[in-house]
Every structure is written in C-alpha cells, then in structure tokens.
Tab-separated table of C-alpha atoms (C1' of nucleotides) in Angstrom:
chain	number	residue	atom	x	y	z
B	229	UNK	CA	-4.288	27.270	0.632
B	230	UNK	CA	-3.842	24.539	3.151
B	231	UNK	CA	-6.712	22.107	2.346
B	232	UNK	CA	-9.600	21.294	4.453
B	233	UNK	CA	-8.934	18.450	6.114
B	234	UNK	CA	-11.763	16.508	5.570
B	235	UNK	CA	-12.843	14.213	3.416
B	236	UNK	CA	-14.907	14.813	1.025
B	237	UNK	CA	-17.345	12.131	-0.721
B	238	UNK	CA	-15.254	12.063	-3.927
B	239	UNK	CA	-12.100	11.437	-1.788
B	240	UNK	CA	-13.860	9.051	-0.204
B	241	UNK	CA	-15.056	6.786	-3.146
B	242	UNK	CA	-11.565	7.263	-4.539
B	243	UNK	CA	-9.911	5.950	-1.979
B	244	UNK	CA	-12.345	3.229	-1.822
B	245	UNK	CA	-11.955	2.107	-5.154
B	246	UNK	CA	-8.084	2.077	-5.139
B	247	UNK	CA	-8.101	0.005	-1.693
B	248	UNK	CA	-10.678	-2.610	-2.931
B	249	UNK	CA	-9.066	-2.597	-6.966
B	250	UNK	CA	-5.657	-1.341	-6.441
B	251	UNK	CA	-4.760	-1.979	-9.910
B	252	UNK	CA	-7.728	-0.004	-11.277
B	253	UNK	CA	-5.217	3.140	-12.200
B	254	UNK	CA	-6.423	7.010	-12.741
B	255	UNK	CA	-8.277	6.248	-15.450
B	256	UNK	CA	-9.507	3.794	-14.870
B	257	UNK	CA	-10.544	5.280	-11.422
B	258	UNK	CA	-12.099	8.513	-13.223
B	259	UNK	CA	-14.587	6.263	-15.677
B	260	UNK	CA	-15.795	4.509	-12.953
B	261	UNK	CA	-16.504	7.586	-10.403
B	262	UNK	CA	-17.369	9.452	-13.674
B	263	UNK	CA	-15.562	12.497	-13.271
B	264	UNK	CA	-12.328	13.665	-15.036
B	265	UNK	CA	-9.079	12.403	-15.326
B	266	UNK	CA	-7.491	15.475	-13.692
B	267	UNK	CA	-9.796	15.300	-10.750
B	268	UNK	CA	-8.669	12.018	-9.822
B	269	UNK	CA	-5.291	12.972	-10.722
B	270	UNK	CA	-5.510	16.577	-8.161
B	271	UNK	CA	-7.268	14.122	-5.820
B	272	UNK	CA	-4.847	11.641	-5.491
B	273	UNK	CA	-2.086	14.302	-5.335
B	274	UNK	CA	-3.176	15.969	-1.996
B	275	UNK	CA	-4.407	12.888	-0.759
B	276	UNK	CA	-0.694	12.179	-0.698
B	277	UNK	CA	0.099	15.534	0.406
B	278	UNK	CA	-1.992	15.642	3.055
B	279	UNK	CA	-0.653	12.727	4.414
B	280	UNK	CA	-3.688	10.689	3.975
B	281	UNK	CA	-1.766	8.006	1.735
B	282	UNK	CA	1.244	7.246	3.272
B	283	UNK	CA	2.605	5.270	0.620
B	284	UNK	CA	2.198	3.547	-2.284
B	285	UNK	CA	4.251	0.241	-1.227
B	286	UNK	CA	2.977	-3.184	-1.859
B	287	UNK	CA	1.574	-4.246	1.945
B	288	UNK	CA	3.905	-7.043	3.042
B	289	UNK	CA	2.997	-10.103	5.202
B	290	UNK	CA	5.312	-11.185	7.247
B	291	UNK	CA	3.910	-15.174	8.186
B	292	UNK	CA	4.541	-15.308	4.077
B	293	UNK	CA	7.599	-14.054	4.171
B	294	UNK	CA	8.867	-16.654	6.945
B	295	UNK	CA	8.050	-14.862	9.963
B	296	UNK	CA	4.816	-16.608	10.970
B	297	UNK	CA	5.089	-15.839	14.547
B	298	UNK	CA	3.710	-12.640	15.894
B	299	UNK	CA	3.798	-11.453	19.225
B	300	UNK	CA	3.561	-8.110	21.714
B	301	UNK	CA	6.037	-6.995	24.314
B	302	UNK	CA	5.167	-4.587	26.886
B	303	UNK	CA	8.467	-2.903	27.678
B	304	UNK	CA	8.792	-0.945	31.061
B	305	UNK	CA	11.451	1.378	30.841
B	306	UNK	CA	13.933	3.169	33.101
B	307	UNK	CA	13.007	6.198	34.619
B	308	UNK	CA	14.691	9.255	34.106
B	309	UNK	CA	16.310	9.183	30.124
B	310	UNK	CA	13.414	9.331	28.351
B	311	UNK	CA	12.441	6.733	25.299
B	312	UNK	CA	14.903	7.826	22.778
B	313	UNK	CA	17.674	5.611	23.782
B	314	UNK	CA	15.454	2.426	24.130
B	315	UNK	CA	13.888	3.413	20.534
B	316	UNK	CA	16.872	3.522	18.557
B	317	UNK	CA	17.660	-0.030	20.165
B	318	UNK	CA	14.612	-0.769	18.281
B	319	UNK	CA	14.785	0.613	15.654
B	320	UNK	CA	18.042	-1.797	14.356
B	321	UNK	CA	16.237	-4.762	15.261
B	322	UNK	CA	14.735	-5.945	12.109
B	323	UNK	CA	11.907	-8.248	14.120
B	324	UNK	CA	11.001	-5.012	15.536
B	325	UNK	CA	8.219	-4.083	13.545
B	326	UNK	CA	5.965	-1.238	15.223
B	327	UNK	CA	6.517	0.517	18.900
B	328	UNK	CA	4.714	2.677	20.657
B	329	UNK	CA	4.542	4.871	23.605
B	330	UNK	CA	1.736	4.136	25.949
B	331	UNK	CA	0.048	5.343	28.770
B	332	UNK	CA	0.407	3.417	31.805
B	333	UNK	CA	3.672	3.247	33.885
B	334	UNK	CA	5.804	5.195	31.212
B	335	UNK	CA	6.413	2.120	28.887
B	336	UNK	CA	6.770	1.082	25.310
B	337	UNK	CA	4.696	-1.473	23.477
B	338	UNK	CA	6.363	-3.553	20.713
B	339	UNK	CA	4.943	-5.395	17.805
B	340	UNK	CA	7.373	-8.745	16.732
B	341	UNK	CA	7.406	-11.156	14.529
B	342	UNK	CA	10.025	-14.389	14.262
B	343	UNK	CA	10.644	-17.612	12.384
B	344	UNK	CA	8.891	-19.539	15.272
B	345	UNK	CA	8.865	-19.896	18.410
B	346	UNK	CA	12.306	-20.638	18.871
B	347	UNK	CA	13.144	-17.560	17.068
B	348	UNK	CA	10.957	-15.363	19.352
B	349	UNK	CA	13.342	-16.515	21.966
B	350	UNK	CA	15.949	-14.738	20.523
B	351	UNK	CA	14.278	-11.691	19.320
B	352	UNK	CA	12.995	-10.650	22.887
B	353	UNK	CA	16.229	-11.233	24.252
B	354	UNK	CA	17.530	-8.903	21.351
B	355	UNK	CA	14.697	-6.372	22.430
B	356	UNK	CA	15.348	-6.471	26.025
B	357	UNK	CA	18.681	-6.368	25.765
B	358	UNK	CA	19.553	-2.341	26.640
B	359	UNK	CA	20.646	-0.905	29.970
B	360	UNK	CA	17.045	0.847	29.650
B	361	UNK	CA	14.705	-2.529	29.305
B	362	UNK	CA	13.781	-3.393	33.015
B	363	UNK	CA	11.226	-5.504	32.114
B	364	UNK	CA	9.033	-7.384	29.442
B	365	UNK	CA	5.864	-9.243	29.191
B	366	UNK	CA	4.994	-10.874	26.243
B	367	UNK	CA	1.658	-11.981	24.631
B	368	UNK	CA	1.889	-14.109	20.921
B	369	UNK	CA	-0.492	-13.659	18.673
B	370	UNK	CA	-2.239	-17.344	18.410
B	371	UNK	CA	-4.307	-15.592	15.688
B	372	UNK	CA	-5.224	-12.638	13.566
B	373	UNK	CA	-8.475	-12.139	13.475
B	374	UNK	CA	-9.146	-8.972	11.881
B	375	UNK	CA	-5.966	-8.720	9.402
B	376	UNK	CA	-5.005	-4.119	9.667
B	377	UNK	CA	-7.801	-2.595	7.688
B	378	UNK	CA	-8.363	0.969	7.081
B	379	UNK	CA	-11.355	0.544	4.729
B	380	UNK	CA	-14.273	0.934	7.185
B	381	UNK	CA	-12.826	4.220	8.525
B	382	UNK	CA	-12.689	5.659	5.147
B	383	UNK	CA	-16.463	4.478	4.102
B	384	UNK	CA	-17.643	5.709	7.829
B	385	UNK	CA	-20.237	8.576	7.603
P	109	UNK	CA	4.835	-26.765	-8.204
P	110	UNK	CA	4.515	-24.564	-4.967
P	111	UNK	CA	7.840	-22.704	-5.145
P	112	UNK	CA	10.021	-22.327	-2.884
P	113	UNK	CA	9.366	-20.490	-0.128
P	114	UNK	CA	12.324	-18.567	0.649
P	115	UNK	CA	12.808	-15.214	-0.588
P	116	UNK	CA	14.928	-15.245	-3.535
P	117	UNK	CA	17.724	-12.191	-3.682
P	118	UNK	CA	16.270	-11.260	-6.834
P	119	UNK	CA	12.651	-11.222	-5.009
P	120	UNK	CA	14.427	-9.846	-2.147
P	121	UNK	CA	15.376	-6.563	-4.245
P	122	UNK	CA	12.253	-6.356	-5.817
P	123	UNK	CA	10.541	-5.738	-2.618
P	124	UNK	CA	13.121	-3.563	-1.253
P	125	UNK	CA	12.774	-1.750	-4.451
P	126	UNK	CA	8.892	-1.269	-4.657
P	127	UNK	CA	8.902	-0.374	-1.215
P	128	UNK	CA	11.630	2.320	-1.416
P	129	UNK	CA	9.695	3.567	-4.384
P	130	UNK	CA	6.171	2.707	-5.160
P	131	UNK	CA	5.735	4.656	-8.086
P	132	UNK	CA	8.806	3.054	-10.041
P	133	UNK	CA	6.824	0.176	-12.125
P	134	UNK	CA	8.156	-3.008	-13.545
P	135	UNK	CA	9.920	-1.676	-16.096
P	136	UNK	CA	11.914	0.743	-14.128
P	137	UNK	CA	12.893	-2.632	-11.541
P	138	UNK	CA	13.687	-4.204	-14.545
P	139	UNK	CA	16.120	-1.376	-15.320
P	140	UNK	CA	17.288	-0.503	-12.118
P	141	UNK	CA	18.222	-4.139	-11.441
P	142	UNK	CA	19.491	-5.332	-14.628
P	143	UNK	CA	17.225	-8.024	-15.381
P	144	UNK	CA	14.618	-8.523	-17.782
P	145	UNK	CA	10.759	-6.924	-17.773
P	146	UNK	CA	9.020	-10.454	-18.159
P	147	UNK	CA	11.468	-11.812	-15.066
P	148	UNK	CA	10.764	-8.963	-13.082
P	149	UNK	CA	6.664	-9.109	-13.639
P	150	UNK	CA	6.625	-12.923	-13.162
P	151	UNK	CA	8.577	-12.483	-10.002
P	152	UNK	CA	6.416	-10.108	-8.538
P	153	UNK	CA	3.566	-12.650	-9.999
P	154	UNK	CA	4.925	-15.565	-7.989
P	155	UNK	CA	4.902	-13.387	-4.758
P	156	UNK	CA	1.591	-12.476	-4.915
P	157	UNK	CA	0.335	-15.664	-5.301
P	158	UNK	CA	2.617	-16.818	-2.316
P	159	UNK	CA	1.289	-14.003	-0.185
P	160	UNK	CA	4.471	-11.760	0.185
P	161	UNK	CA	3.061	-9.825	-1.446
P	162	UNK	CA	-0.622	-9.103	0.872
P	163	UNK	CA	-1.840	-5.977	-1.389
P	164	UNK	CA	-0.814	-3.443	-3.524
P	165	UNK	CA	-3.586	-0.997	-2.163
P	166	UNK	CA	-2.364	3.194	-0.762
P	167	UNK	CA	-1.761	3.111	2.327
P	168	UNK	CA	-4.099	5.066	4.770
P	169	UNK	CA	-3.157	7.074	7.457
P	170	UNK	CA	-5.884	7.020	10.603
P	171	UNK	CA	-4.778	10.170	12.173
P	172	UNK	CA	-4.846	12.182	9.004
P	173	UNK	CA	-8.861	10.836	8.102
P	174	UNK	CA	-9.591	12.432	11.504
P	175	UNK	CA	-8.132	9.402	13.510
P	176	UNK	CA	-5.316	10.443	15.394
P	177	UNK	CA	-6.171	8.464	18.534
P	178	UNK	CA	-4.653	4.970	18.349
P	179	UNK	CA	-5.529	2.454	21.567
P	180	UNK	CA	-4.999	-0.978	22.685
P	181	UNK	CA	-7.549	-2.910	24.263
P	182	UNK	CA	-7.398	-6.216	25.631
P	183	UNK	CA	-10.535	-8.192	26.303
P	184	UNK	CA	-11.518	-11.226	28.691
P	185	UNK	CA	-14.002	-13.389	26.552
P	186	UNK	CA	-16.460	-14.900	28.828
P	187	UNK	CA	-15.088	-18.856	28.605
P	188	UNK	CA	-16.998	-21.230	26.550
P	189	UNK	CA	-18.188	-19.481	23.239
P	190	UNK	CA	-15.171	-19.763	21.500
P	191	UNK	CA	-13.525	-15.982	19.752
P	192	UNK	CA	-15.562	-16.048	16.855
P	193	UNK	CA	-19.316	-14.287	17.725
P	194	UNK	CA	-17.177	-11.190	19.565
P	195	UNK	CA	-14.996	-11.116	16.439
P	196	UNK	CA	-18.373	-10.462	14.542
P	197	UNK	CA	-18.976	-7.453	16.715
P	198	UNK	CA	-15.618	-6.101	16.235
P	199	UNK	CA	-15.432	-6.284	12.851
P	200	UNK	CA	-18.870	-4.173	12.476
P	201	UNK	CA	-17.092	-1.410	14.418
P	202	UNK	CA	-15.184	0.911	12.044
P	203	UNK	CA	-12.779	1.894	14.321
P	204	UNK	CA	-11.430	-1.625	15.064
P	205	UNK	CA	-8.499	-1.505	13.113
P	206	UNK	CA	-6.880	-5.492	14.003
P	207	UNK	CA	-7.883	-7.868	15.955
P	208	UNK	CA	-6.106	-11.030	17.520
P	209	UNK	CA	-6.250	-13.246	19.732
P	210	UNK	CA	-3.451	-13.926	22.191
P	211	UNK	CA	-1.911	-16.210	25.121
P	212	UNK	CA	-2.593	-15.664	28.932
P	213	UNK	CA	-6.563	-15.873	29.543
P	214	UNK	CA	-7.999	-16.674	26.366
P	215	UNK	CA	-8.190	-12.808	25.189
P	216	UNK	CA	-8.764	-10.901	22.669
P	217	UNK	CA	-6.020	-7.810	21.850
P	218	UNK	CA	-7.955	-4.798	19.648
P	219	UNK	CA	-6.210	-1.952	17.920
P	220	UNK	CA	-8.783	0.868	17.751
P	221	UNK	CA	-8.853	4.577	16.905
P	222	UNK	CA	-10.661	7.412	17.889
P	223	UNK	CA	-11.071	11.296	16.874
P	224	UNK	CA	-10.494	11.804	20.427
P	225	UNK	CA	-10.527	11.255	23.957
P	226	UNK	CA	-14.101	11.664	24.352
P	227	UNK	CA	-15.044	9.770	21.203
P	228	UNK	CA	-12.388	6.680	22.572
P	229	UNK	CA	-15.079	6.478	25.306
P	230	UNK	CA	-17.184	5.730	22.706
P	231	UNK	CA	-15.400	3.352	20.646
P	232	UNK	CA	-15.262	1.472	23.835
P	233	UNK	CA	-18.157	1.490	24.471
P	234	UNK	CA	-18.668	0.236	21.524
P	235	UNK	CA	-16.122	-2.215	21.977
P	236	UNK	CA	-16.993	-3.687	25.158
P	237	UNK	CA	-21.061	-3.915	23.996
P	238	UNK	CA	-21.074	-7.980	23.610
P	239	UNK	CA	-22.446	-10.086	25.930
P	240	UNK	CA	-19.355	-12.311	25.563
P	241	UNK	CA	-16.978	-9.264	26.607
P	242	UNK	CA	-16.852	-9.513	30.453
P	243	UNK	CA	-13.649	-6.983	30.682
P	244	UNK	CA	-11.541	-4.700	29.011
P	245	UNK	CA	-7.880	-2.992	29.875
P	246	UNK	CA	-7.087	-0.210	27.126
P	247	UNK	CA	-3.867	1.385	26.765
P	248	UNK	CA	-3.631	4.739	24.792
P	249	UNK	CA	-0.784	5.202	22.458
P	250	UNK	CA	1.075	8.415	23.105
P	251	UNK	CA	3.060	8.326	20.317
P	252	UNK	CA	4.102	6.441	17.792
P	253	UNK	CA	7.603	5.126	18.188
P	254	UNK	CA	8.413	3.624	15.169
P	255	UNK	CA	5.883	2.850	12.843
P	256	UNK	CA	4.652	-0.143	11.302
P	257	UNK	CA	7.623	-1.273	8.584
P	258	UNK	CA	8.265	-4.595	7.597
P	259	UNK	CA	11.066	-3.502	5.153
P	260	UNK	CA	14.094	-4.633	7.502
P	261	UNK	CA	12.452	-8.452	7.244
P	262	UNK	CA	12.977	-8.376	4.140
P	263	UNK	CA	16.359	-6.673	4.193
P	264	UNK	CA	17.396	-9.155	6.800
P	265	UNK	CA	19.951	-11.676	5.965
Q	22	DC	C1'	-22.961	44.266	-8.299
Q	23	DG	C1'	-18.109	42.712	-10.293
Q	24	DC	C1'	-14.331	40.384	-9.444
Q	25	DT	C1'	-10.755	37.072	-8.317
Q	26	DT	C1'	-9.666	32.567	-7.207
Q	27	DG	C1'	-9.754	27.519	-6.881
Q	28	DA	C1'	-12.161	23.596	-8.935
Q	29	DG	C1'	-13.516	20.779	-12.499
Q	30	DT	C1'	-14.419	19.575	-17.163
Q	31	DG	C1'	-13.059	17.648	-21.556
Q	32	DG	C1'	-10.050	17.512	-25.042
Q	33	DA	C1'	-5.044	17.268	-27.089
Q	34	DC	C1'	-0.607	15.529	-27.622
Q	35	DA	C1'	3.833	12.376	-27.647
Q	36	DA	C1'	6.097	9.636	-24.369
Q	37	DT	C1'	5.779	5.407	-21.613
Q	38	DA	C1'	4.904	1.845	-20.264
Q	39	DT	C1'	1.495	-2.837	-20.093
Q	40	DG	C1'	-0.160	-7.411	-21.635
Q	41	DC	C1'	0.964	-11.087	-23.989
Q	42	DC	C1'	3.475	-13.380	-27.999
Q	43	DC	C1'	7.500	-16.310	-28.997
Q	44	DA	C1'	12.316	-18.590	-29.595
Q	45	DT	C1'	16.473	-19.119	-26.992
Q	46	DG	C1'	19.687	-20.388	-23.491
Q	47	DC	C1'	21.180	-22.393	-19.098
Q	48	DC	C1'	20.724	-25.182	-15.548
Q	49	DT	C1'	19.014	-28.708	-12.714
Q	50	DG	C1'	17.205	-33.171	-11.089
Q	51	DT	C1'	15.787	-37.218	-13.141
L	208	DA	C1'	20.407	-37.803	-22.366
L	209	DC	C1'	16.381	-34.926	-21.437
L	210	DA	C1'	12.292	-32.439	-19.454
L	211	DG	C1'	10.791	-28.861	-16.770
L	212	DG	C1'	11.193	-24.138	-15.304
L	213	DC	C1'	13.624	-20.276	-15.511
L	214	DA	C1'	15.002	-15.990	-17.234
L	215	DT	C1'	16.388	-13.503	-21.092
L	216	DG	C1'	15.539	-10.362	-25.409
L	217	DG	C1'	12.687	-8.968	-28.384
L	218	DG	C1'	8.509	-7.171	-30.612
L	219	DC	C1'	3.692	-5.389	-31.606
L	220	DA	C1'	-0.671	-3.353	-30.286
L	221	DT	C1'	-2.712	-1.346	-26.617
L	222	DA	C1'	-3.364	0.971	-22.529
L	223	DT	C1'	-2.337	4.544	-19.675
L	224	DT	C1'	0.342	8.490	-17.977
L	225	DG	C1'	2.428	13.286	-17.519
L	226	DT	C1'	1.267	17.736	-18.870
L	227	DC	C1'	-0.167	21.049	-21.374
L	228	DC	C1'	-4.512	24.727	-22.620
L	229	DA	C1'	-8.744	26.476	-22.741
L	230	DC	C1'	-13.549	26.967	-21.065
L	231	DT	C1'	-17.031	26.910	-17.034
L	232	DC	C1'	-18.990	26.945	-13.080
L	233	DA	C1'	-19.563	28.161	-7.666
L	234	DA	C1'	-18.029	30.485	-3.654
L	235	DG	C1'	-15.654	34.426	-1.263
L	236	DC	C1'	-15.252	39.048	-0.792
L	237	DG	C1'	-14.315	44.200	-1.742
DNA sequence: CGCTTGAGTGGACAATATGCCCATGCCTGT
DNA sequence: ACAGGCATGGGCATATTGTCCACTCAAGCG
C-alpha cells in the first residue's frame, strides 16, 4: 500500500511541468506529457498524500507586501527548558517566517522580515523578549542571490 | 498607473483565502467573499503583477523528495571579485536551495539540503569547491520548528 | 502455470469554472 | 462638472473538472 518513496520519472516530469507552468492544469499536463488524464490526476494525488507537494497555495513575496528587509537571527536559549516555549513565543510574531533548531550551542535559527531597518529593531526586540532567550546575533540579508527553489532537486538525477 | 503598494483589506482576505484553501478557485473565492468574480480576478492579476504573488507553483518538500537533511552554510568569500562568480557556482548545485548576501565579513549565506549526513559532506564539498570560497561554517538543522509561512504577514494589521 | 493486484488507458458524462465581453453605478481627484 | 479607475452583475462559448466505467498490461506469488 505505502507507495515507493522514490520519485518516478513521470513524477519528476509532472513536478517540473507544474513548477514551470503552474497554470497548465491537469488536462494540459496530460496532453503535454502524452499520458492519460487519470494518470496525472492519480500521480498528483499521490504526490500530495506522500507530502512531496506540501501545498498548492500561492507563494507570496514578503518584500512586495511591504517587508523588504530580511534577516537571520541565531538565538541562544537558556539551558534546561527545551525550545518549545520559545517556539511558541516566536510563533506569535508575524514577522517570524521560519525557525529551526540547529546544531551548535543548542540554538535556534530564525528567519525574520521587517518593513525597514528601524522596524527590524522592533522585530528583533520582540524576538528577544522572552525569558528563555539569552542572546541573539543577527545578520541582515543584503540581497537574495538565489531565491528559494526546489526544481533543481526534482530535475537532479 | 502603478497601483498602491499597500495591501487592501480585500487583498488580504483574498490572499488568506487562497493560502488556506488553495483549491477554492476564483469563483469559489468570489462567493466566499461576497464580491463579484471579476473583482477577484482583477485583484489576483494585480497581486501577481505587483509581485505579491510570486508564483502559483506547488510548494515542494525536499524532505519528502529524499532530501531530509537541511543545513545552513556561511561562506567567507575572497575579497575583491564580488559574489557573482560564487553565486553562479552555487546555482549549478541542485542541493543549494537559497543564497543570500549578508552583513558581516562580506559573506554569503546558503541553505542546502542532502540525502543524509554523509551526503551532506558531499554537498558541502561541492559548495566549497570554488576558488573564491575561503572558508565555510555549517549548521545542521535538527528540526524545523516553524515551517516557512507568510500568512501571518498578510493577516497582521 | 494461472491468479490476483495495481497502474495506466481511453472514453464518456454532467457539472462547474474559466476567459472575455459589455453596460452600469459609484467614488475621487482635477 | 467631468474623466478615470474600480466594482458590479450579467451573459456566453469554451475548457476543465470530477467521477464513473471497461479494458489492457505487467509484476508478484502460491
């Protein structure tokens, strides 16, 4: 029942197609790939249930929404409690886009955005405003040289 | 001609709706929001051309595609040449998902994935294998505590 | 070897959504 | 007072979807 967790060649072509031409639709894709529509349907359903396709939601650009400043914070967390309370605190801050536990001094890695540099100060203050956060060091993103992409992984042999 | 770069209340509701229920479609959204279909069409078109909606492509999960290991590298670049050659080098590596120029010692911040820890070594070797890369320090993501999200920014007042 | 199962196919169907057109009403700034 | 931008609501032909079905093919297995 549980399907192979490997990506089929057809899977790859479907993913590539929908990544490059999102508006193509199931029917269009079936035509393009010269397979039956039902096949594309089934593959897509399987890709979704396998979790390969995380979401069909549109991808939004914080910069275009008025948050052009992007920064990465490395948080040092007070030992003992675990990260959960801090993560809950961070979750409540809209400007926190992402958070990872990383190797090193038991730390948290946080991606934040802000309206401008002054606003970034406010965001960082909000991030640090937690009993468990001992220290934070921030690096501002000056330019996005490679925007988030996953297609190469699909195409890769 | 250039539209307001502020998000309307209707804009916000449209974005929120499509983020939470991507399959709702234009007609469904117009029903849900009690506005005319043409309005939703026009808003979406404008959001796309404004760049707020970056793409309608499905969001893929590297982990589900066989790349469960995620890591962040900070690269120190040799002074003088600028980052462009390094970025081109990184672009050619499928496992590089993202790259930013950041403040600090004129550095590059890179998000990579790999099939396992051994594979990560290979990826890092590939990343570092460039004349202009002087040094690299890597932090492995042990857990994603907050997965990439942009909805809070939309909802935020 | 014969059987079962899963996957893909090709076709059909009604229901729905899309793209595109137009005339109208309502603000707002000039 | 008036033009331009935006939203409305309607209509229409076309395209797409969701959902069935019967059939084929290949692989796995007792």
